[in-house]
Tab-separated table of C-alpha atoms in Angstrom:
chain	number	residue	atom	x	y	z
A	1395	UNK	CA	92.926	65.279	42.569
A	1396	UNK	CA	90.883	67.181	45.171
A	1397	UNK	CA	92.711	67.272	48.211
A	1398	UNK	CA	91.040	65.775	51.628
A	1399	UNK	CA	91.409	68.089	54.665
A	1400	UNK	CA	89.993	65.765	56.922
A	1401	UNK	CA	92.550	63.134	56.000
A	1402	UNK	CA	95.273	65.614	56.426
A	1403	UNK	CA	94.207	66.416	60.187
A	1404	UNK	CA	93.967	62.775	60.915
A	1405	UNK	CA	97.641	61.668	59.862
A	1406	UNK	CA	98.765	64.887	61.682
A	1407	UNK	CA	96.986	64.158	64.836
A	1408	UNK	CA	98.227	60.303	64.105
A	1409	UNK	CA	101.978	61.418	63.969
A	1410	UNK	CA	101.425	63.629	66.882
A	1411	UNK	CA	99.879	61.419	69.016
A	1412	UNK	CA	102.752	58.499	68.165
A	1413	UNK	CA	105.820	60.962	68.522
A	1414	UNK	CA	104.084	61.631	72.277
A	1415	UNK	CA	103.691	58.274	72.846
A	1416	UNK	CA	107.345	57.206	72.037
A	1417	UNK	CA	109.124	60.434	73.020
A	1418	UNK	CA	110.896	59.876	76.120
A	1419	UNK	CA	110.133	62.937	78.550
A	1420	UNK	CA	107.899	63.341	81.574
A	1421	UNK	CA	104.309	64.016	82.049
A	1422	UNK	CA	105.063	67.625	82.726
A	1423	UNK	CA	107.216	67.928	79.999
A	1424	UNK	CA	104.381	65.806	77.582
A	1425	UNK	CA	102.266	68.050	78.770
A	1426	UNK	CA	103.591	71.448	77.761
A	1427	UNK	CA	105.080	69.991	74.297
A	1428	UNK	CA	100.848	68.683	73.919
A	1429	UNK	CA	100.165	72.092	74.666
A	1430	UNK	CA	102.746	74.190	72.598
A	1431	UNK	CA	102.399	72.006	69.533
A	1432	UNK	CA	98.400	72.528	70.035
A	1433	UNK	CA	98.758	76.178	70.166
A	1434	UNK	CA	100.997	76.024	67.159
A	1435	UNK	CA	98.822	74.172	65.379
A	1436	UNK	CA	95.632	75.888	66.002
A	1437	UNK	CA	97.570	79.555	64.918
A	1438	UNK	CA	98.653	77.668	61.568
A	1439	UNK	CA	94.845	76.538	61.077
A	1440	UNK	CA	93.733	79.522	61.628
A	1441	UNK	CA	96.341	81.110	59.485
A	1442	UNK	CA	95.195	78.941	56.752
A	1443	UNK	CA	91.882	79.822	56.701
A	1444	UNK	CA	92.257	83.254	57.229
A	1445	UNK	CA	94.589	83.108	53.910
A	1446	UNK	CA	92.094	81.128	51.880
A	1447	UNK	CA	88.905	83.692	53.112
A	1448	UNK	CA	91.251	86.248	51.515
A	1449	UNK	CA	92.175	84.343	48.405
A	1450	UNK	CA	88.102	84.340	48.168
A	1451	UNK	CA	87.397	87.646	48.702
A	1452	UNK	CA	90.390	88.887	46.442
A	1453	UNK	CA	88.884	86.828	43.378
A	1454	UNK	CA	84.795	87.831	44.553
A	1455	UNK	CA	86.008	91.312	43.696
A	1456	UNK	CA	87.986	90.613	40.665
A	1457	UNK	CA	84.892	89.229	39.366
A	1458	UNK	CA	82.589	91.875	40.208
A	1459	UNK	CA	85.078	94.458	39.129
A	1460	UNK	CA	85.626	92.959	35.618
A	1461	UNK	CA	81.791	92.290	35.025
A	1462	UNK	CA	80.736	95.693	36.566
A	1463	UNK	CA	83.142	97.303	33.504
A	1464	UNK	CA	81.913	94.840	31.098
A	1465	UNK	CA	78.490	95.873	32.143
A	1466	UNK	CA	79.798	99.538	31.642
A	1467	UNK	CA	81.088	98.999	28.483
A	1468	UNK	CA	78.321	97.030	26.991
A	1469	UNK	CA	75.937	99.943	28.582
A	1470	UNK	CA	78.274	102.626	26.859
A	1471	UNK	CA	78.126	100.548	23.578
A	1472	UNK	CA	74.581	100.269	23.051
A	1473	UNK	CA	74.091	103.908	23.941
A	1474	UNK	CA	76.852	104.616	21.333
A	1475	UNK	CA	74.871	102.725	18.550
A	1476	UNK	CA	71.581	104.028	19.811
A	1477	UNK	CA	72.704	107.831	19.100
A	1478	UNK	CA	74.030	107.040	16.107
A	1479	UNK	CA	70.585	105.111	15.006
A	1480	UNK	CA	68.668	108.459	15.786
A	1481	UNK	CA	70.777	110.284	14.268
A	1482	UNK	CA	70.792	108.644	11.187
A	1483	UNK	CA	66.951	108.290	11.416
A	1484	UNK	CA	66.462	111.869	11.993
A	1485	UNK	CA	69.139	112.733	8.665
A	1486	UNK	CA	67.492	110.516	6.154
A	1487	UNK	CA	63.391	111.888	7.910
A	1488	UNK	CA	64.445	115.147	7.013
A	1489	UNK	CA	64.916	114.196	3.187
């Protein structure tokens, strides 16, 4: 099942905003924990994201690496077979 981000920020925001509502501290105190949980919040986000960019670029150049040598080798193979093709032309012309 593909998993729904948007969902995910929702029910967190929903449990946030209930534990502020029934927490029993003052305004000033509210206001700081808002503020604190934001900031941890926003670092984990961006933590995330950062993390999955990498997991993206990490398997980007896996793939390019492993078709740039099968390109290589395919390259290396028909050359092979090519000089080997002339040089059996050029045995069995002089015959």
């Amino acid at each position: 099942m593909k998993p729904n981000f948007s969902g995910l920020v929702v029910a967190i925001l929903t449990g946030a905003a209930l534990g502020l509502l029934l927490a029993p501290r003052s305004g000033k105190d509210t206001r700081k924990k808002i503020t604190n949980d934001s900031d941890k919040f926003l670092k984990d986000l961006q933590d995330t994201i950062s993390n999955g960019f990498n997991s993206i670029r990490n398997q980007y150049d896996d793939a390019r690496d492993n078709l740039s040598s099968k390109y290589n080798d395919a390259v290396d193979t028909v050359a092979s077979r090519t000089k080997g093709a002339v040089e059996r032309v050029e045995r069995n012309s002089k015959h």
